[in-house]
Amino acid sequence: MVTVNQQRVPRKRTYLMCSPEHFAVEYAINPWMDVTAPVDAELAVKQWDRLRETLVGLGHEVHLLTPERGLPDMVFAANGAFVVDGTVYGAQFKHEQRTAEAAAHRAFYEENGWRFVAPSETNEGEGDFAYLPDAHGGLILAGHGFRTELAAHAEAQEALGRPVVSLRLIDPRFYHLDVALASIDDENIVYYPGAFSAASQKVLAQLFPDAVIADDEDALAFGLNLVSDGLNVVLNSEATRLAGKLKAAGYHPVPVELAELKKGGGSVKCCIAELRH
């Protein structure tokens, strides 16, 4: 079990975000998107801005990507690349509606002097990759089944020089790894077992015996789409049960309201890419 009295220490992070200035639900590429449901664009920007202010208030650095008209999902900045130790493994989106986002992310990284590795396999960046620097010497968890091809996991391992553990997602509601699993510090995770195949559940249980286990209520509230600095866990305000579990495990939940962006099938983590130097 997780020891509650363990002293958890936050670590300063550097993030990349993109304003939902052009956010809308114009197409449906995941089960959460409903083109008939109205989106309040002004409220979406306000909620996103509150999220950005929350991260800055916790002492983190936030870089901004310029939103582009015609790319309503650019606000989900996590999907544009995956960064480990100063190397960027670029995204190659599955759906054509989002294809152009990859170029915008690549331009940002190249203009800012990052080492960029262009992908040849379909993958959606941190949507399907998570990095735990202190777990087993530095471990990448990678999801496949809906958006990212299994071959991209091997490509990421070659690009980043870190072992990649492939996990199969089986529930279309949890179409990305980051809506089913998150790192809560540099060596531990929280996850919803029901999103994964039986074999992947066994792998996670073996690698992370002290993980915080979420239930379907936590997952459906987008609670697992969170960002943590090792102490402060920024998560969707609807995920009250998960917040309680995290608090019991010694973390400090920081709830934020993101109801408008949830209409696009995303929450806190979808909006944030971590820049790991």
PDB file of N, CA, C and O in Angstrom, residues 13-66:
ATOM      1  N   ARG A  13       8.070  22.067 -13.076  1.00  0.00           N
ATOM      2  CA  ARG A  13       7.915  21.517 -14.424  1.00  0.00           C
ATOM      3  C   ARG A  13       7.842  22.645 -15.442  1.00  0.00           C
ATOM      4  O   ARG A  13       7.516  23.779 -15.104  1.00  0.00           O
ATOM      5  N   THR A  14       8.124  22.293 -16.687  1.00  0.00           N
ATOM      6  CA  THR A  14       7.974  23.224 -17.799  1.00  0.00           C
ATOM      7  C   THR A  14       6.937  22.627 -18.748  1.00  0.00           C
ATOM      8  O   THR A  14       7.052  21.469 -19.153  1.00  0.00           O
ATOM      9  N   TYR A  15       5.928  23.432 -19.069  1.00  0.00           N
ATOM     10  CA  TYR A  15       4.799  22.936 -19.846  1.00  0.00           C
ATOM     11  C   TYR A  15       4.594  23.739 -21.129  1.00  0.00           C
ATOM     12  O   TYR A  15       5.032  24.884 -21.240  1.00  0.00           O
ATOM     13  N   LEU A  16       3.891  23.115 -22.063  1.00  0.00           N
ATOM     14  CA  LEU A  16       3.467  23.780 -23.296  1.00  0.00           C
ATOM     15  C   LEU A  16       1.950  23.693 -23.382  1.00  0.00           C
ATOM     16  O   LEU A  16       1.380  22.615 -23.222  1.00  0.00           O
ATOM     17  N   MET A  17       1.307  24.843 -23.634  1.00  0.00           N
ATOM     18  CA  MET A  17      -0.147  24.898 -23.761  1.00  0.00           C
ATOM     19  C   MET A  17      -0.535  25.721 -24.983  1.00  0.00           C
ATOM     20  O   MET A  17       0.289  26.462 -25.521  1.00  0.00           O
ATOM     21  N   CYS A  18      -1.786  25.596 -25.391  1.00  0.00           N
ATOM     22  CA  CYS A  18      -2.291  26.336 -26.553  1.00  0.00           C
ATOM     23  C   CYS A  18      -3.709  26.800 -26.261  1.00  0.00           C
ATOM     24  O   CYS A  18      -4.584  25.980 -25.931  1.00  0.00           O
ATOM     25  N   SER A  19      -3.952  28.080 -26.376  1.00  0.00           N
ATOM     26  CA  SER A  19      -5.274  28.642 -26.067  1.00  0.00           C
ATOM     27  C   SER A  19      -6.377  28.061 -26.953  1.00  0.00           C
ATOM     28  O   SER A  19      -6.180  27.847 -28.151  1.00  0.00           O
ATOM     29  N   PRO A  20      -7.573  27.814 -26.375  1.00  0.00           N
ATOM     30  CA  PRO A  20      -8.699  27.291 -27.151  1.00  0.00           C
ATOM     31  C   PRO A  20      -9.451  28.400 -27.892  1.00  0.00           C
ATOM     32  O   PRO A  20     -10.681  28.360 -28.015  1.00  0.00           O
ATOM     33  N   GLU A  21      -8.703  29.347 -28.404  1.00  0.00           N
ATOM     34  CA  GLU A  21      -9.280  30.496 -29.115  1.00  0.00           C
ATOM     35  C   GLU A  21     -10.209  30.047 -30.253  1.00  0.00           C
ATOM     36  O   GLU A  21     -11.236  30.657 -30.511  1.00  0.00           O
ATOM     37  N   HIS A  22      -9.839  28.964 -30.931  1.00  0.00           N
ATOM     38  CA  HIS A  22     -10.631  28.465 -32.067  1.00  0.00           C
ATOM     39  C   HIS A  22     -11.310  27.142 -31.741  1.00  0.00           C
ATOM     40  O   HIS A  22     -11.716  26.411 -32.652  1.00  0.00           O
ATOM     41  N   PHE A  23     -11.442  26.841 -30.447  1.00  0.00           N
ATOM     42  CA  PHE A  23     -12.013  25.552 -30.049  1.00  0.00           C
ATOM     43  C   PHE A  23     -13.482  25.443 -30.442  1.00  0.00           C
ATOM     44  O   PHE A  23     -14.266  26.376 -30.289  1.00  0.00           O
ATOM     45  N   ALA A  24     -13.836  24.285 -30.979  1.00  0.00           N
ATOM     46  CA  ALA A  24     -15.219  23.958 -31.321  1.00  0.00           C
ATOM     47  C   ALA A  24     -15.284  22.449 -31.508  1.00  0.00           C
ATOM     48  O   ALA A  24     -14.256  21.789 -31.655  1.00  0.00           O
ATOM     49  N   VAL A  25     -16.485  21.904 -31.457  1.00  0.00           N
ATOM     50  CA  VAL A  25     -16.648  20.484 -31.771  1.00  0.00           C
ATOM     51  C   VAL A  25     -17.286  20.420 -33.155  1.00  0.00           C
ATOM     52  O   VAL A  25     -18.495  20.461 -33.319  1.00  0.00           O
ATOM     53  N   GLU A  26     -16.421  20.362 -34.164  1.00  0.00           N
ATOM     54  CA  GLU A  26     -16.870  20.414 -35.563  1.00  0.00           C
ATOM     55  C   GLU A  26     -16.922  19.031 -36.193  1.00  0.00           C
ATOM     56  O   GLU A  26     -17.401  18.860 -37.314  1.00  0.00           O
ATOM     57  N   TYR A  27     -16.375  18.051 -35.517  1.00  0.00           N
ATOM     58  CA  TYR A  27     -16.356  16.677 -36.010  1.00  0.00           C
ATOM     59  C   TYR A  27     -16.304  15.766 -34.786  1.00  0.00           C
ATOM     60  O   TYR A  27     -16.057  16.228 -33.669  1.00  0.00           O
ATOM     61  N   ALA A  28     -16.554  14.475 -34.968  1.00  0.00           N
ATOM     62  CA  ALA A  28     -16.549  13.524 -33.849  1.00  0.00           C
ATOM     63  C   ALA A  28     -15.530  12.421 -34.131  1.00  0.00           C
ATOM     64  O   ALA A  28     -15.750  11.579 -34.996  1.00  0.00           O
ATOM     65  N   ILE A  29     -14.411  12.440 -33.405  1.00  0.00           N
ATOM     66  CA  ILE A  29     -13.380  11.412 -33.594  1.00  0.00           C
ATOM     67  C   ILE A  29     -13.113  10.647 -32.297  1.00  0.00           C
ATOM     68  O   ILE A  29     -12.178   9.874 -32.215  1.00  0.00           O
ATOM     69  N   ASN A  30     -13.958  10.884 -31.281  1.00  0.00           N
ATOM     70  CA  ASN A  30     -13.931  10.050 -30.081  1.00  0.00           C
ATOM     71  C   ASN A  30     -15.352  10.039 -29.504  1.00  0.00           C
ATOM     72  O   ASN A  30     -16.178  10.880 -29.873  1.00  0.00           O
ATOM     73  N   PRO A  31     -15.673   9.081 -28.624  1.00  0.00           N
ATOM     74  CA  PRO A  31     -17.043   8.930 -28.141  1.00  0.00           C
ATOM     75  C   PRO A  31     -17.588  10.106 -27.341  1.00  0.00           C
ATOM     76  O   PRO A  31     -18.790  10.183 -27.103  1.00  0.00           O
ATOM     77  N   TRP A  32     -16.728  11.026 -26.930  1.00  0.00           N
ATOM     78  CA  TRP A  32     -17.172  12.169 -26.123  1.00  0.00           C
ATOM     79  C   TRP A  32     -17.640  13.330 -26.984  1.00  0.00           C
ATOM     80  O   TRP A  32     -18.318  14.229 -26.488  1.00  0.00           O
ATOM     81  N   MET A  33     -17.258  13.346 -28.243  1.00  0.00           N
ATOM     82  CA  MET A  33     -17.551  14.491 -29.109  1.00  0.00           C
ATOM     83  C   MET A  33     -18.960  14.375 -29.705  1.00  0.00           C
ATOM     84  O   MET A  33     -19.304  13.369 -30.295  1.00  0.00           O
ATOM     85  N   ASP A  34     -19.761  15.440 -29.507  1.00  0.00           N
ATOM     86  CA  ASP A  34     -21.123  15.490 -30.044  1.00  0.00           C
ATOM     87  C   ASP A  34     -21.271  16.806 -30.804  1.00  0.00           C
ATOM     88  O   ASP A  34     -21.302  17.878 -30.201  1.00  0.00           O
ATOM     89  N   VAL A  35     -21.333  16.709 -32.132  1.00  0.00           N
ATOM     90  CA  VAL A  35     -21.367  17.931 -32.947  1.00  0.00           C
ATOM     91  C   VAL A  35     -22.650  18.733 -32.739  1.00  0.00           C
ATOM     92  O   VAL A  35     -22.724  19.909 -33.109  1.00  0.00           O
ATOM     93  N   THR A  36     -23.663  18.120 -32.113  1.00  0.00           N
ATOM     94  CA  THR A  36     -24.919  18.843 -31.881  1.00  0.00           C
ATOM     95  C   THR A  36     -24.927  19.593 -30.545  1.00  0.00           C
ATOM     96  O   THR A  36     -25.805  20.398 -30.287  1.00  0.00           O
ATOM     97  N   ALA A  37     -23.939  19.301 -29.690  1.00  0.00           N
ATOM     98  CA  ALA A  37     -23.882  19.969 -28.380  1.00  0.00           C
ATOM     99  C   ALA A  37     -23.180  21.315 -28.515  1.00  0.00           C
ATOM    100  O   ALA A  37     -22.055  21.382 -29.012  1.00  0.00           O
ATOM    101  N   PRO A  38     -23.824  22.399 -28.091  1.00  0.00           N
ATOM    102  CA  PRO A  38     -23.202  23.717 -28.225  1.00  0.00           C
ATOM    103  C   PRO A  38     -21.978  23.875 -27.331  1.00  0.00           C
ATOM    104  O   PRO A  38     -21.932  23.341 -26.227  1.00  0.00           O
ATOM    105  N   VAL A  39     -20.976  24.587 -27.846  1.00  0.00           N
ATOM    106  CA  VAL A  39     -19.759  24.871 -27.083  1.00  0.00           C
ATOM    107  C   VAL A  39     -19.681  26.378 -26.859  1.00  0.00           C
ATOM    108  O   VAL A  39     -19.846  27.163 -27.785  1.00  0.00           O
ATOM    109  N   ASP A  40     -19.452  26.773 -25.618  1.00  0.00           N
ATOM    110  CA  ASP A  40     -19.281  28.187 -25.285  1.00  0.00           C
ATOM    111  C   ASP A  40     -17.783  28.506 -25.396  1.00  0.00           C
ATOM    112  O   ASP A  40     -17.015  28.245 -24.465  1.00  0.00           O
ATOM    113  N   ALA A  41     -17.388  29.050 -26.533  1.00  0.00           N
ATOM    114  CA  ALA A  41     -15.963  29.286 -26.800  1.00  0.00           C
ATOM    115  C   ALA A  41     -15.350  30.254 -25.788  1.00  0.00           C
ATOM    116  O   ALA A  41     -14.209  30.071 -25.351  1.00  0.00           O
ATOM    117  N   GLU A  42     -16.112  31.267 -25.417  1.00  0.00           N
ATOM    118  CA  GLU A  42     -15.611  32.261 -24.459  1.00  0.00           C
ATOM    119  C   GLU A  42     -15.351  31.611 -23.099  1.00  0.00           C
ATOM    120  O   GLU A  42     -14.322  31.853 -22.459  1.00  0.00           O
ATOM    121  N   LEU A  43     -16.275  30.748 -22.674  1.00  0.00           N
ATOM    122  CA  LEU A  43     -16.109  30.049 -21.398  1.00  0.00           C
ATOM    123  C   LEU A  43     -14.941  29.069 -21.471  1.00  0.00           C
ATOM    124  O   LEU A  43     -14.192  28.909 -20.504  1.00  0.00           O
ATOM    125  N   ALA A  44     -14.784  28.427 -22.620  1.00  0.00           N
ATOM    126  CA  ALA A  44     -13.661  27.498 -22.800  1.00  0.00           C
ATOM    127  C   ALA A  44     -12.333  28.215 -22.566  1.00  0.00           C
ATOM    128  O   ALA A  44     -11.440  27.693 -21.884  1.00  0.00           O
ATOM    129  N   VAL A  45     -12.204  29.417 -23.127  1.00  0.00           N
ATOM    130  CA  VAL A  45     -10.974  30.202 -22.947  1.00  0.00           C
ATOM    131  C   VAL A  45     -10.790  30.571 -21.480  1.00  0.00           C
ATOM    132  O   VAL A  45      -9.682  30.486 -20.931  1.00  0.00           O
ATOM    133  N   LYS A  46     -11.874  30.970 -20.810  1.00  0.00           N
ATOM    134  CA  LYS A  46     -11.789  31.342 -19.392  1.00  0.00           C
ATOM    135  C   LYS A  46     -11.348  30.157 -18.542  1.00  0.00           C
ATOM    136  O   LYS A  46     -10.499  30.291 -17.653  1.00  0.00           O
ATOM    137  N   GLN A  47     -11.926  28.985 -18.800  1.00  0.00           N
ATOM    138  CA  GLN A  47     -11.570  27.802 -18.022  1.00  0.00           C
ATOM    139  C   GLN A  47     -10.120  27.388 -18.288  1.00  0.00           C
ATOM    140  O   GLN A  47      -9.390  27.037 -17.362  1.00  0.00           O
ATOM    141  N   TRP A  48      -9.725  27.448 -19.548  1.00  0.00           N
ATOM    142  CA  TRP A  48      -8.341  27.127 -19.917  1.00  0.00           C
ATOM    143  C   TRP A  48      -7.371  28.101 -19.247  1.00  0.00           C
ATOM    144  O   TRP A  48      -6.314  27.713 -18.750  1.00  0.00           O
ATOM    145  N   ASP A  49      -7.735  29.388 -19.236  1.00  0.00           N
ATOM    146  CA  ASP A  49      -6.877  30.409 -18.640  1.00  0.00           C
ATOM    147  C   ASP A  49      -6.701  30.164 -17.141  1.00  0.00           C
ATOM    148  O   ASP A  49      -5.617  30.361 -16.592  1.00  0.00           O
ATOM    149  N   ARG A  50      -7.774  29.714 -16.507  1.00  0.00           N
ATOM    150  CA  ARG A  50      -7.699  29.402 -15.082  1.00  0.00           C
ATOM    151  C   ARG A  50      -6.740  28.227 -14.843  1.00  0.00           C
ATOM    152  O   ARG A  50      -5.982  28.201 -13.876  1.00  0.00           O
ATOM    153  N   LEU A  51      -6.774  27.261 -15.747  1.00  0.00           N
ATOM    154  CA  LEU A  51      -5.851  26.131 -15.657  1.00  0.00           C
ATOM    155  C   LEU A  51      -4.409  26.608 -15.782  1.00  0.00           C
ATOM    156  O   LEU A  51      -3.539  26.230 -14.987  1.00  0.00           O
ATOM    157  N   ARG A  52      -4.157  27.459 -16.770  1.00  0.00           N
ATOM    158  CA  ARG A  52      -2.805  27.997 -16.966  1.00  0.00           C
ATOM    159  C   ARG A  52      -2.346  28.769 -15.729  1.00  0.00           C
ATOM    160  O   ARG A  52      -1.215  28.594 -15.244  1.00  0.00           O
ATOM    161  N   GLU A  53      -3.237  29.610 -15.193  1.00  0.00           N
ATOM    162  CA  GLU A  53      -2.902  30.398 -13.998  1.00  0.00           C
ATOM    163  C   GLU A  53      -2.620  29.492 -12.795  1.00  0.00           C
ATOM    164  O   GLU A  53      -1.759  29.788 -11.967  1.00  0.00           O
ATOM    165  N   THR A  54      -3.353  28.379 -12.713  1.00  0.00           N
ATOM    166  CA  THR A  54      -3.151  27.424 -11.617  1.00  0.00           C
ATOM    167  C   THR A  54      -1.745  26.834 -11.678  1.00  0.00           C
ATOM    168  O   THR A  54      -1.037  26.748 -10.664  1.00  0.00           O
ATOM    169  N   LEU A  55      -1.315  26.452 -12.873  1.00  0.00           N
ATOM    170  CA  LEU A  55       0.027  25.879 -13.037  1.00  0.00           C
ATOM    171  C   LEU A  55       1.105  26.907 -12.691  1.00  0.00           C
ATOM    172  O   LEU A  55       2.075  26.589 -11.990  1.00  0.00           O
ATOM    173  N   VAL A  56       0.936  28.120 -13.181  1.00  0.00           N
ATOM    174  CA  VAL A  56       1.908  29.184 -12.889  1.00  0.00           C
ATOM    175  C   VAL A  56       1.934  29.470 -11.386  1.00  0.00           C
ATOM    176  O   VAL A  56       2.993  29.648 -10.783  1.00  0.00           O
ATOM    177  N   GLY A  57       0.748  29.471 -10.776  1.00  0.00           N
ATOM    178  CA  GLY A  57       0.638  29.710  -9.340  1.00  0.00           C
ATOM    179  C   GLY A  57       1.333  28.643  -8.505  1.00  0.00           C
ATOM    180  O   GLY A  57       1.792  28.907  -7.389  1.00  0.00           O
ATOM    181  N   LEU A  58       1.435  27.439  -9.068  1.00  0.00           N
ATOM    182  CA  LEU A  58       2.131  26.344  -8.372  1.00  0.00           C
ATOM    183  C   LEU A  58       3.641  26.386  -8.615  1.00  0.00           C
ATOM    184  O   LEU A  58       4.376  25.524  -8.140  1.00  0.00           O
ATOM    185  N   GLY A  59       4.089  27.397  -9.377  1.00  0.00           N
ATOM    186  CA  GLY A  59       5.523  27.583  -9.586  1.00  0.00           C
ATOM    187  C   GLY A  59       6.080  26.994 -10.868  1.00  0.00           C
ATOM    188  O   GLY A  59       7.292  26.922 -11.056  1.00  0.00           O
ATOM    189  N   HIS A  60       5.190  26.589 -11.777  1.00  0.00           N
ATOM    190  CA  HIS A  60       5.646  25.971 -13.023  1.00  0.00           C
ATOM    191  C   HIS A  60       5.744  27.003 -14.147  1.00  0.00           C
ATOM    192  O   HIS A  60       5.111  28.052 -14.104  1.00  0.00           O
ATOM    193  N   GLU A  61       6.541  26.658 -15.143  1.00  0.00           N
ATOM    194  CA  GLU A  61       6.740  27.540 -16.298  1.00  0.00           C
ATOM    195  C   GLU A  61       5.848  27.054 -17.435  1.00  0.00           C
ATOM    196  O   GLU A  61       5.830  25.859 -17.738  1.00  0.00           O
ATOM    197  N   VAL A  62       5.114  27.972 -18.050  1.00  0.00           N
ATOM    198  CA  VAL A  62       4.203  27.597 -19.131  1.00  0.00           C
ATOM    199  C   VAL A  62       4.553  28.352 -20.410  1.00  0.00           C
ATOM    200  O   VAL A  62       4.531  29.575 -20.440  1.00  0.00           O
ATOM    201  N   HIS A  63       4.912  27.602 -21.453  1.00  0.00           N
ATOM    202  CA  HIS A  63       5.130  28.179 -22.776  1.00  0.00           C
ATOM    203  C   HIS A  63       3.836  28.064 -23.579  1.00  0.00           C
ATOM    204  O   HIS A  63       3.043  27.137 -23.341  1.00  0.00           O
ATOM    205  N   LEU A  64       3.653  28.972 -24.519  1.00  0.00           N
ATOM    206  CA  LEU A  64       2.408  28.979 -25.288  1.00  0.00           C
ATOM    207  C   LEU A  64       2.647  28.749 -26.770  1.00  0.00           C
ATOM    208  O   LEU A  64       3.551  29.325 -27.374  1.00  0.00           O
ATOM    209  N   LEU A  65       1.818  27.889 -27.329  1.00  0.00           N
ATOM    210  CA  LEU A  65       1.801  27.620 -28.763  1.00  0.00           C
ATOM    211  C   LEU A  65       0.712  28.495 -29.361  1.00  0.00           C
ATOM    212  O   LEU A  65      -0.364  28.644 -28.765  1.00  0.00           O
ATOM    213  N   THR A  66       0.972  29.098 -30.518  1.00  0.00           N
ATOM    214  CA  THR A  66      -0.020  29.987 -31.142  1.00  0.00           C
ATOM    215  C   THR A  66      -1.131  29.164 -31.788  1.00  0.00           C
ATOM    216  O   THR A  66      -0.862  28.322 -32.646  1.00  0.00           O
TER     217      THR A  66
END
